[in-house]
Amino acid sequence: MAEPTQVKDPISGFDYLSAPNQKLQRDEFANPGYFRVDSGKTLFNDASQGNACGDCHDAATMKDVTLKYPRHDAEADRLVNLSQQINECRVERQNREALEPESEEMLSLTAYLGNLSRGRTIDVTVTEETRPFFEQGREFYYRRRGQLNLSCAHCHEQSAGKRLRGEVISEGHSNGYPAYRHIWEALGSLHRMFQWCNEAVRAQPFDKGSEEYINLEYYLKWRGNGLTVETPAVRR
Amino acid sequence: MDRLKPRVKIPESAKPDEVMEIRTMISHPMETGYRRNTRGEIIPRHIIDRFTCEYAGQMVFEAKLGPGIAANPYLSFYVKAVSTGPMTLTWHDDRGESQQVVKQVNVEL
């Protein structure tokens, strides 16, 4: 494959929202994603089971943490996303149990950390080490799948801006996740969204936290270079 | 009830007779009781049916909510500042559970 071209002036999912939903996302009180941001902050500083996250990490210095994930883990030679990093910390340094990817606690922590980066610009540089995973993510993105035989690119690259029944297809960027989706009536992770998308083209979804999804997460983040973090975003 | 804390915005201090905007939102599914799950069984109704706000020794705002209200009900209303004291917000659901938030309002003369 030729060297991938960066999306020029990527359009955030925010720009595809109706005015009331844009207003809801901007409103730091009424945006329902902030329930999780609040509880994430409490969990971050919760020392009831031994040392809290906040005992080692100063939240004030973590404003660009979410921008750095998925990162390359040299020891295991794979990419690690933020949820897995949180679990690694919990098991190895906090002596706590690992959390399920879509558990309330995990969503709260990732929403809180994501919110710290709100407004920061995504700028992923693919390195020598991350190149193979990037390529796998890109391959996933362009691979046709499911009964409808569609790749991510068929909708989110070739048809972005066109209508699909009552909806306008977005460019499918990841800058707002974890995001509050109206159809879920809840905050959900990016991997939940991947599963939802895979099911929408009638494909068998992968597991949350699977290698396939983490590589895709990395590719998508690069694809959204230049966008700002909107966590917790509001989406349809 | 969901254990997430309700979100409440009340001015910490106000001048006498100032009209304060109170904003509240609670995390709740507001299940109507009309929907069915994938196996065709009715999902039991579970809604917040009453909200109250007490301030300065009296009920200043009360709302009755029905199954037509969407998940995570958001309510905002206006209260005139009269005296320093606690403002108590209570959400009651149809399973007899309730959640309460108490905030101090300081009225400066």
XYZ file of C-alpha atoms in Angstrom:
345
model
C 0.000 0.000 0.000
C 1.106 3.531 -0.674
C 2.005 5.837 2.161
C -1.303 6.789 3.806
C -2.422 10.327 3.322
C -3.554 12.353 6.256
C -7.168 13.506 6.237
C -7.022 17.199 5.439
C -8.962 19.338 7.888
C -10.726 16.480 9.627
C -14.305 17.207 10.700
C -15.236 16.265 14.232
C -18.450 14.378 14.974
C -19.416 17.535 16.842
C -19.928 19.374 13.554
C -22.459 16.776 12.451
C -24.606 17.293 15.559
C -27.786 19.342 15.640
C -27.556 22.706 17.394
C -29.286 21.474 20.593
C -26.866 18.535 20.850
C -23.883 20.816 20.282
C -25.195 23.011 23.064
C -25.631 19.976 25.300
C -22.066 18.836 24.674
C -20.654 22.274 25.461
C -22.724 22.662 28.628
C -20.465 21.330 31.352
C -23.431 21.011 33.652
C -26.135 19.418 31.514
C -23.872 17.137 29.447
C -24.736 13.709 30.927
C -21.189 12.469 30.317
C -20.102 14.524 33.312
C -21.767 12.080 35.708
C -18.922 9.720 34.869
C -16.291 12.460 34.900
C -17.404 13.316 38.443
C -17.333 9.746 39.652
C -13.998 9.198 37.878
C -12.500 12.044 39.855
C -13.768 10.445 43.069
C -12.335 7.062 42.070
C -9.020 8.606 41.069
C -8.610 9.947 44.597
C -10.170 6.956 46.368
C -7.692 5.609 48.907
C -10.138 3.267 50.663
C -8.397 0.167 49.221
C -4.818 1.320 49.689
C -3.015 3.841 47.554
C -5.149 5.955 45.239
C -4.246 6.817 41.638
C -3.856 10.374 42.870
C -1.141 9.361 45.351
C 1.325 8.744 42.509
C -0.157 10.846 39.719
C -0.835 14.540 40.001
C -3.934 15.193 37.915
C -2.630 18.661 37.079
C 0.268 17.124 35.160
C -1.901 14.584 33.321
C -3.581 16.904 30.892
C -2.114 15.251 27.833
C -2.120 11.658 29.057
C -4.974 10.531 26.835
C -3.172 11.968 23.824
C -0.322 9.501 24.344
C -2.448 6.361 24.170
C -2.431 3.803 22.652
C 1.304 3.665 23.352
C 3.888 1.057 22.433
C 4.830 -1.415 25.153
C 8.397 -2.386 24.287
C 8.471 -5.422 26.594
C 5.398 -7.097 25.144
C 5.870 -5.480 21.704
C 2.279 -4.430 21.340
C 0.116 -1.358 21.746
C -1.506 -0.636 25.102
C -4.519 1.613 25.388
C -5.503 3.739 28.353
C -7.908 1.165 29.817
C -5.188 -1.477 29.779
C -2.722 0.940 31.326
C -5.204 1.638 34.117
C -5.586 -2.094 34.713
C -1.830 -2.601 34.685
C -1.505 0.076 37.351
C -4.329 -1.442 39.399
C -2.918 -4.961 39.365
C 0.799 -4.250 39.667
C 0.906 -1.123 41.774
C -2.417 -0.848 43.572
C -3.036 -4.490 44.386
C -6.583 -4.248 43.076
C -8.519 -6.336 40.622
C -8.472 -5.473 36.936
C -11.643 -3.794 35.705
C -13.822 -4.980 32.849
C -13.391 -2.698 29.805
C -16.980 -1.424 29.905
C -17.425 -1.430 33.684
C -18.733 1.682 35.365
C -15.424 2.244 37.139
C -13.381 1.948 33.942
C -15.692 4.291 32.038
C -15.518 6.765 34.890
C -11.716 6.746 35.049
C -11.248 7.010 31.284
C -13.877 9.741 31.061
C -12.190 11.683 33.857
C -8.725 11.369 32.288
C -10.118 12.123 28.835
C -11.823 15.197 30.198
C -8.508 16.473 31.567
C -7.334 16.617 27.935
C -10.461 18.388 26.701
C -9.475 21.034 24.182
C -5.994 19.614 23.564
C -5.017 18.877 19.988
C -4.430 15.317 18.823
C -1.033 14.907 17.221
C 0.040 11.299 16.729
C 3.410 10.581 15.160
C 3.876 7.054 13.883
C 7.307 5.764 14.888
C 9.443 2.873 13.812
C 8.110 0.786 16.688
C 4.431 1.571 16.194
C 4.500 1.305 12.394
C 3.497 -2.398 12.203
C 0.491 -1.822 14.475
C -0.451 1.282 12.584
C -0.413 -0.713 9.346
C -2.582 -3.406 10.909
C -5.021 -0.768 12.096
C -5.119 0.752 8.650
C -5.611 -2.648 7.080
C -8.563 -3.217 9.425
C -9.992 0.154 8.458
C -9.985 -0.629 4.732
C -10.977 -4.308 4.986
C -14.508 -5.155 3.879
C -16.436 -7.056 6.532
C -19.843 -8.379 7.472
C -22.871 -9.373 5.482
C -23.092 -5.857 4.053
C -19.477 -6.190 2.906
C -18.482 -2.683 3.896
C -15.239 -1.353 5.293
C -14.989 1.555 7.723
C -13.752 3.672 4.801
C -16.828 3.042 2.647
C -18.971 5.034 5.040
C -16.645 7.281 6.989
C -14.230 8.250 4.221
C -16.023 7.908 0.890
C -19.513 8.796 2.077
C -18.982 11.179 4.975
C -21.532 13.968 4.786
C -24.038 11.888 2.831
C -27.244 10.688 4.395
C -27.887 7.182 5.646
C -31.630 7.017 6.268
C -32.272 9.775 8.813
C -28.642 10.289 9.746
C -25.719 12.154 8.250
C -22.625 9.956 8.113
C -19.744 11.455 10.060
C -16.041 11.047 9.395
C -15.991 8.658 12.317
C -13.292 10.256 14.449
C -12.493 9.091 17.948
C -11.799 12.450 19.611
C -14.961 12.478 21.735
C -14.710 9.062 23.387
C -15.726 7.881 25.904
C -18.867 9.620 24.659
C -22.471 9.868 25.750
C -24.641 8.360 23.028
C -28.336 9.079 23.026
C -29.236 5.661 21.663
C -27.384 4.031 24.567
C -28.638 6.593 27.074
C -25.195 6.123 28.568
C -21.531 6.870 28.244
C -19.755 4.230 26.179
C -16.185 3.439 25.216
C -14.680 3.694 21.747
C -14.496 -0.092 21.578
C -18.203 -0.344 22.314
C -18.700 1.966 19.348
C -16.467 -0.267 17.188
C -18.614 -3.244 18.164
C -21.757 -1.285 17.405
C -20.387 -0.313 13.966
C -19.292 -3.884 13.228
C -22.746 -5.170 14.126
C -24.318 -2.475 11.959
C -22.619 -3.980 8.903
C -23.646 -7.405 10.261
C -20.152 -8.516 11.100
C -19.082 -10.471 14.154
C -17.601 -7.867 16.495
C -14.231 -8.368 18.173
C -13.809 -8.191 21.935
C -13.301 -4.868 23.654
C -9.595 -4.498 24.287
C -8.712 -6.936 21.501
C -5.538 -6.389 19.512
C -7.587 -5.645 16.387
C -9.511 -2.832 18.080
C -6.456 -1.340 19.771
C -4.597 -1.141 16.454
C -7.687 0.415 14.906
C -7.897 2.846 17.816
C -4.314 3.886 17.104
C -4.927 4.307 13.378
C -8.094 6.316 14.017
C -6.325 8.609 16.437
C -3.682 9.355 13.809
C -6.433 9.866 11.262
C -7.929 12.548 13.515
C -4.659 14.505 13.898
C -5.512 18.162 14.297
C -8.825 17.611 16.065
C -9.252 18.547 19.702
C -10.304 16.164 22.456
C -14.007 16.529 23.324
C -14.416 13.907 26.038
C -17.134 13.466 27.139
C -18.749 14.189 23.781
C -22.448 13.864 23.024
C -23.276 11.735 19.997
C -26.486 10.438 18.407
C -31.124 3.748 42.421
C -28.010 4.467 40.448
C -25.214 5.390 42.820
C -23.903 8.261 40.689
C -24.191 11.535 42.526
C -26.802 13.956 41.215
C -25.368 17.076 39.616
C -26.544 20.262 41.295
C -25.643 23.894 40.736
C -26.749 26.307 43.442
C -25.124 29.702 44.061
C -23.072 29.539 47.259
C -23.994 33.054 48.164
C -26.648 35.512 47.083
C -27.958 38.938 47.961
C -31.353 39.244 49.688
C -34.243 38.927 47.214
C -31.852 37.870 44.474
C -33.385 35.325 42.117
C -31.150 32.263 42.035
C -31.102 29.781 39.198
C -31.017 26.210 40.476
C -29.889 23.556 38.000
C -30.221 19.854 38.753
C -29.657 16.616 36.901
C -29.825 13.054 38.146
C -28.618 9.869 36.506
C -31.657 7.636 36.139
C -32.892 5.244 33.409
C -36.516 6.549 33.526
C -37.735 3.207 32.194
C -41.303 3.714 30.990
C -42.646 0.221 31.583
C -43.891 0.107 27.992
C -40.737 -1.241 26.395
C -39.916 -4.881 25.843
C -36.529 -6.587 25.880
C -35.206 -8.832 23.100
C -37.104 -11.793 24.575
C -40.400 -9.952 24.425
C -40.715 -9.460 28.156
C -41.828 -6.118 29.521
C -39.012 -4.144 31.137
C -40.462 -3.097 34.502
C -41.297 0.528 34.941
C -38.720 2.443 36.932
C -39.044 6.190 37.017
C -38.480 9.142 39.291
C -41.980 10.329 40.037
C -41.383 13.217 42.404
C -38.813 15.914 43.010
C -38.863 18.410 45.843
C -36.793 21.411 46.879
C -36.985 22.710 50.434
C -35.457 25.995 51.471
C -35.928 28.369 54.401
C -38.283 25.966 56.114
C -40.711 25.533 53.274
C -41.266 23.685 50.062
C -40.271 26.101 47.315
C -40.450 23.805 44.319
C -42.058 20.462 43.643
C -42.352 18.477 40.430
C -44.270 15.373 39.490
C -42.537 13.391 36.770
C -44.121 10.827 34.464
C -42.917 8.106 32.104
C -42.707 10.648 29.261
C -39.583 12.219 30.775
C -36.337 11.048 29.168
C -33.451 9.378 30.994
C -31.285 11.532 33.274
C -33.953 14.140 34.092
C -32.714 17.712 34.052
C -34.666 20.319 35.999
C -33.888 23.977 36.435
C -35.942 26.537 38.292
C -35.657 29.868 40.095
C -35.781 30.535 43.817
C -35.677 33.892 45.575
C -32.922 34.151 48.202
C -34.466 35.010 51.572
C -32.289 33.600 54.343
C -29.055 31.741 55.024
C -29.613 28.044 55.433
C -29.581 24.661 53.764
C -31.366 23.906 50.531
C -32.524 20.302 50.340
C -33.170 18.629 46.994
C -34.810 15.207 46.989
C -35.584 12.824 44.157
C -38.094 10.037 44.870
C -38.529 7.065 42.570
C -41.435 4.645 42.191
C -39.580 1.907 44.086
C -39.638 3.943 47.262
C -35.982 4.905 46.998
C -34.725 8.438 47.151
C -31.567 10.474 46.728
C -30.882 13.723 48.492
C -28.496 16.624 48.094
C -28.157 19.340 50.727
C -26.307 22.562 49.932
C -25.771 25.612 52.059
C -26.974 28.947 50.705
C -25.428 32.066 52.249
C -27.460 35.237 51.983
C -25.376 38.316 52.662
C -27.030 41.418 53.922
